[in-house]
Amino acid sequence: MITASVSETRRKLSELIEQARKGEEVVIIKDSRPVAAIRRIDAADLELATTMTDRQARRLSEITDSEPRKTFRSAAAAARFLKKDMSRKR
């Protein structure tokens, strides 16, 4: 795992993206706290755009705001989690 400050990320974005393409996770730090990550994506990640409803997107945003350490290995994993989570709330 690579860590980089926001200013360093601005200066080295192309290099950090290349590292992510090689499989390295890049964590972006602001005020000494991790705030974002850059990672390689695959075809399954791109499928999320067509399978996630607006309601699911809002719920995912709520979850990541309230549980910042919650992560998903893929877009498909996030979609599965949302389907289960939203079915429990009905």
Coordinates of N, CA, C and O in Angstrom, one line a residue:
M1 N 0.8 -1.2 0.0 CA 0.0 0.0 0.0 C 0.9 1.2 0.0 O 1.9 1.3 0.7
I2 N 0.5 2.2 -0.8 CA 1.2 3.5 -0.9 C 0.3 4.5 -0.3 O -0.9 4.5 -0.4
T3 N 0.9 5.5 0.5 CA 0.1 6.6 1.0 C 0.7 7.9 0.4 O 1.9 8.0 0.1
A4 N -0.2 8.8 0.2 CA 0.2 10.1 -0.4 C -0.7 11.2 0.1 O -1.9 11.0 0.3
S5 N -0.1 12.4 0.4 CA -0.9 13.5 0.8 C -1.7 14.0 -0.4 O -1.4 13.7 -1.6
V6 N -2.7 14.9 -0.2 CA -3.5 15.5 -1.2 C -2.5 16.2 -2.2 O -2.6 16.1 -3.4
S7 N -1.7 17.0 -1.7 CA -0.8 17.8 -2.5 C 0.2 16.9 -3.3 O 0.4 17.2 -4.5
E8 N 0.7 15.9 -2.7 CA 1.5 14.9 -3.4 C 0.7 14.2 -4.5 O 1.3 14.0 -5.6
T9 N -0.5 13.9 -4.2 CA -1.4 13.2 -5.2 C -1.6 14.1 -6.4 O -1.5 13.6 -7.5
R10 N -1.8 15.4 -6.2 CA -1.9 16.3 -7.3 C -0.7 16.3 -8.2 O -0.8 16.3 -9.4
R11 N 0.5 16.4 -7.5 CA 1.7 16.4 -8.3 C 2.0 15.1 -9.0 O 2.6 15.1 -10.1
K12 N 1.7 14.0 -8.4 CA 2.1 12.7 -8.9 C 0.9 11.8 -9.4 O 1.0 10.6 -9.4
L13 N -0.2 12.4 -9.8 CA -1.4 11.6 -10.1 C -1.1 10.6 -11.1 O -1.5 9.4 -11.0
S14 N -0.5 10.9 -12.2 CA -0.2 10.0 -13.3 C 0.6 8.8 -12.8 O 0.3 7.6 -13.1
E15 N 1.6 9.1 -12.0 CA 2.4 8.0 -11.4 C 1.6 7.1 -10.4 O 1.8 5.9 -10.5
L16 N 0.8 7.7 -9.6 CA 0.0 7.0 -8.7 C -1.0 6.1 -9.4 O -1.3 5.0 -9.0
I17 N -1.6 6.6 -10.5 CA -2.6 5.8 -11.3 C -1.8 4.6 -11.9 O -2.4 3.5 -11.9
E18 N -0.6 4.8 -12.3 CA 0.1 3.7 -12.9 C 0.4 2.7 -11.8 O 0.3 1.5 -12.1
Q19 N 0.7 3.1 -10.6 CA 0.9 2.1 -9.5 C -0.4 1.3 -9.3 O -0.3 0.1 -9.0
A20 N -1.5 2.0 -9.3 CA -2.8 1.4 -9.1 C -3.1 0.4 -10.2 O -3.6 -0.7 -9.9
R21 N -2.7 0.7 -11.4 CA -2.9 -0.2 -12.5 C -2.1 -1.5 -12.3 O -2.5 -2.5 -12.8
K22 N -1.0 -1.4 -11.6 CA -0.2 -2.5 -11.4 C -0.7 -3.3 -10.2 O -0.1 -4.3 -9.8
G23 N -1.7 -2.9 -9.5 CA -2.3 -3.6 -8.4 C -2.0 -3.0 -7.0 O -2.5 -3.5 -6.0
E24 N -1.3 -2.0 -7.0 CA -1.0 -1.3 -5.7 C -2.2 -0.4 -5.3 O -2.7 0.2 -6.1
E25 N -2.5 -0.5 -4.0 CA -3.6 0.4 -3.5 C -2.9 1.7 -3.1 O -1.9 1.7 -2.3
V26 N -3.4 2.8 -3.5 CA -2.9 4.1 -3.1 C -3.9 4.8 -2.1 O -5.1 5.0 -2.5
V27 N -3.5 5.1 -0.9 CA -4.4 5.8 0.0 C -4.0 7.2 0.1 O -2.8 7.6 0.3
I28 N -5.0 8.1 0.0 CA -4.8 9.5 0.0 C -5.0 10.0 1.4 O -6.1 9.7 2.0
I29 N -4.1 10.8 2.0 CA -4.2 11.3 3.3 C -4.4 12.8 3.3 O -3.8 13.5 2.6
K30 N -5.3 13.2 4.2 CA -5.5 14.7 4.4 C -5.6 14.9 5.9 O -6.4 14.2 6.6
D31 N -4.9 15.9 6.4 CA -4.8 16.1 7.8 C -4.5 14.9 8.6 O -5.2 14.6 9.7
S32 N -3.6 14.1 8.2 CA -3.1 12.9 8.8 C -4.1 11.8 8.9 O -4.0 10.8 9.7
R33 N -5.2 11.9 8.1 CA -6.2 10.8 8.1 C -6.5 10.3 6.7 O -6.5 11.1 5.7
P34 N -6.6 9.0 6.5 CA -7.0 8.5 5.2 C -8.4 9.0 4.8 O -9.3 8.9 5.5
V35 N -8.5 9.5 3.5 CA -9.8 10.0 3.1 C -10.2 9.4 1.8 O -11.4 9.5 1.4
A36 N -9.3 8.8 1.0 CA -9.7 8.2 -0.3 C -8.7 7.2 -0.7 O -7.6 7.1 -0.1
A37 N -9.0 6.5 -1.7 CA -8.1 5.5 -2.2 C -8.2 5.4 -3.8 O -9.2 5.7 -4.3
I38 N -7.1 5.1 -4.4 CA -7.0 4.8 -5.8 C -6.6 3.4 -5.9 O -5.7 2.9 -5.3
R39 N -7.4 2.6 -6.7 CA -7.1 1.2 -6.9 C -7.5 0.8 -8.3 O -8.3 1.5 -9.0
R40 N -7.0 -0.3 -8.7 CA -7.3 -0.8 -10.1 C -8.7 -1.3 -10.1 O -9.3 -1.8 -9.1
I41 N -9.4 -1.1 -11.2 CA -10.8 -1.6 -11.4 C -10.8 -2.6 -12.5 O -9.9 -2.6 -13.3
D42 N -11.8 -3.4 -12.5 CA -11.9 -4.4 -13.5 C -13.3 -4.3 -14.1 O -14.1 -3.4 -13.8
A43 N -13.7 -5.2 -15.1 CA -14.9 -5.1 -15.8 C -16.1 -5.2 -14.8 O -17.1 -4.5 -15.0
A44 N -16.0 -6.0 -13.8 CA -17.1 -6.1 -12.8 C -17.4 -4.7 -12.1 O -18.6 -4.4 -11.8
D45 N -16.4 -3.9 -11.9 CA -16.6 -2.6 -11.3 C -17.4 -1.7 -12.2 O -18.1 -0.9 -11.7
L46 N -17.1 -1.8 -13.5 CA -17.8 -1.0 -14.4 C -19.3 -1.3 -14.6 O -20.1 -0.5 -15.0
E47 N -19.6 -2.5 -14.2 CA -21.0 -3.0 -14.3 C -21.9 -2.3 -13.3 O -23.1 -2.2 -13.5
L48 N -21.3 -1.8 -12.2 CA -22.1 -1.1 -11.2 C -22.9 0.1 -11.7 O -24.0 0.3 -11.3
A49 N -22.4 0.8 -12.6 CA -23.1 2.0 -13.2 C -24.4 1.6 -13.8 O -25.4 2.4 -13.7
T50 N -24.5 0.4 -14.3 CA -25.8 0.0 -15.0 C -26.7 -0.8 -14.0 O -27.9 -0.9 -14.4
T51 N -26.2 -1.2 -12.9 CA -27.0 -2.1 -12.1 C -27.4 -1.4 -10.8 O -28.3 -1.9 -10.0
M52 N -26.9 -0.2 -10.5 CA -27.2 0.4 -9.2 C -28.3 1.5 -9.4 O -28.2 2.3 -10.3
T53 N -29.4 1.4 -8.6 CA -30.4 2.4 -8.7 C -30.0 3.7 -8.0 O -29.1 3.7 -7.2
D54 N -30.7 4.8 -8.2 CA -30.5 6.0 -7.5 C -30.6 5.8 -6.0 O -29.8 6.3 -5.2
R55 N -31.6 5.0 -5.6 CA -31.9 4.7 -4.2 C -30.7 4.0 -3.6 O -30.2 4.3 -2.5
Q56 N -30.2 3.0 -4.3 CA -29.0 2.2 -3.8 C -27.8 3.1 -3.7 O -27.0 3.0 -2.8
A57 N -27.6 4.0 -4.7 CA -26.5 4.9 -4.6 C -26.5 5.8 -3.4 O -25.5 6.1 -2.7
R58 N -27.7 6.3 -3.1 CA -27.9 7.2 -1.9 C -27.6 6.4 -0.6 O -26.9 6.8 0.3
R59 N -28.0 5.1 -0.6 CA -27.8 4.3 0.6 C -26.3 4.0 0.7 O -25.8 4.0 1.8
L60 N -25.6 3.7 -0.4 CA -24.2 3.4 -0.4 C -23.5 4.6 0.2 O -22.5 4.5 1.0
S61 N -23.9 5.8 -0.3 CA -23.3 7.1 0.2 C -23.5 7.2 1.7 O -22.6 7.6 2.5
E62 N -24.7 6.9 2.2 CA -25.0 7.0 3.7 C -24.1 6.0 4.4 O -23.5 6.3 5.5
I63 N -23.9 4.8 3.9 CA -23.1 3.8 4.6 C -21.7 4.2 4.7 O -21.0 4.1 5.7
T64 N -21.1 4.7 3.5 CA -19.7 5.1 3.6 C -19.5 6.3 4.4 O -18.4 6.5 4.9
D65 N -20.5 7.2 4.5 CA -20.3 8.4 5.4 C -20.3 8.0 6.9 O -19.6 8.5 7.7
S66 N -21.2 7.0 7.2 CA -21.3 6.6 8.6 C -20.3 5.6 9.0 O -20.0 5.4 10.2
E67 N -19.8 4.8 8.0 CA -18.8 3.8 8.3 C -17.7 3.9 7.3 O -17.5 3.2 6.4
P68 N -16.8 4.9 7.5 CA -15.8 5.2 6.5 C -14.8 4.1 6.3 O -14.2 4.0 5.2
R69 N -14.7 3.1 7.2 CA -13.8 2.0 6.9 C -14.4 0.9 6.2 O -13.8 -0.1 5.9
K70 N -15.7 1.0 5.9 CA -16.4 -0.1 5.2 C -16.0 0.0 3.7 O -16.0 1.0 3.1
T71 N -15.5 -1.1 3.2 CA -15.0 -1.2 1.8 C -15.6 -2.5 1.2 O -16.0 -3.4 1.9
F72 N -15.5 -2.5 -0.1 CA -16.0 -3.6 -0.9 C -14.9 -4.0 -1.9 O -14.3 -3.2 -2.4
R73 N -14.8 -5.3 -2.1 CA -13.7 -5.8 -3.0 C -14.0 -5.5 -4.4 O -13.2 -5.4 -5.3
S74 N -15.3 -5.4 -4.7 CA -15.7 -5.1 -6.1 C -17.1 -4.4 -6.1 O -17.8 -4.4 -5.1
A75 N -17.4 -3.9 -7.3 CA -18.8 -3.3 -7.5 C -19.9 -4.3 -7.2 O -20.9 -4.0 -6.7
A76 N -19.6 -5.5 -7.7 CA -20.6 -6.6 -7.5 C -20.8 -6.9 -6.1 O -21.9 -7.1 -5.6
A77 N -19.7 -6.9 -5.3 CA -19.9 -7.1 -3.8 C -20.7 -6.0 -3.2 O -21.5 -6.2 -2.3
A78 N -20.5 -4.7 -3.6 CA -21.2 -3.6 -3.1 C -22.7 -3.8 -3.4 O -23.6 -3.5 -2.6
A79 N -23.0 -4.2 -4.7 CA -24.4 -4.3 -5.1 C -25.0 -5.4 -4.3 O -26.2 -5.3 -3.9
R80 N -24.3 -6.6 -4.1 CA -24.9 -7.6 -3.3 C -25.2 -7.2 -1.9 O -26.3 -7.4 -1.3
F81 N -24.3 -6.4 -1.3 CA -24.5 -5.9 0.1 C -25.7 -5.0 0.1 O -26.5 -5.1 1.0
L82 N -25.8 -4.1 -0.9 CA -27.0 -3.2 -0.9 C -28.3 -3.9 -1.1 O -29.3 -3.5 -0.4
K83 N -28.3 -4.9 -1.9 CA -29.6 -5.7 -2.0 C -30.0 -6.3 -0.7 O -31.2 -6.2 -0.3
K84 N -29.1 -6.9 0.0 CA -29.4 -7.5 1.3 C -29.8 -6.4 2.3 O -30.8 -6.5 3.0
D85 N -29.0 -5.3 2.4 CA -29.2 -4.2 3.3 C -30.6 -3.6 3.1 O -31.3 -3.3 4.0
M86 N -30.9 -3.3 1.8 CA -32.2 -2.6 1.5 C -33.4 -3.5 1.7 O -34.5 -3.1 2.0
S87 N -33.2 -4.8 1.5 CA -34.3 -5.8 1.7 C -34.7 -5.9 3.2 O -35.8 -6.1 3.6
R88 N -33.6 -5.7 4.1 CA -33.9 -5.7 5.6 C -34.6 -4.5 6.0 O -35.3 -4.6 7.0
K89 N -34.5 -3.4 5.3 CA -35.2 -2.2 5.8 C -36.6 -2.1 5.4 O -37.3 -1.2 5.8
R90 N -37.1 -3.0 4.6 CA -38.5 -2.9 4.1 C -39.5 -3.4 5.2 O -39.3 -4.0 6.1

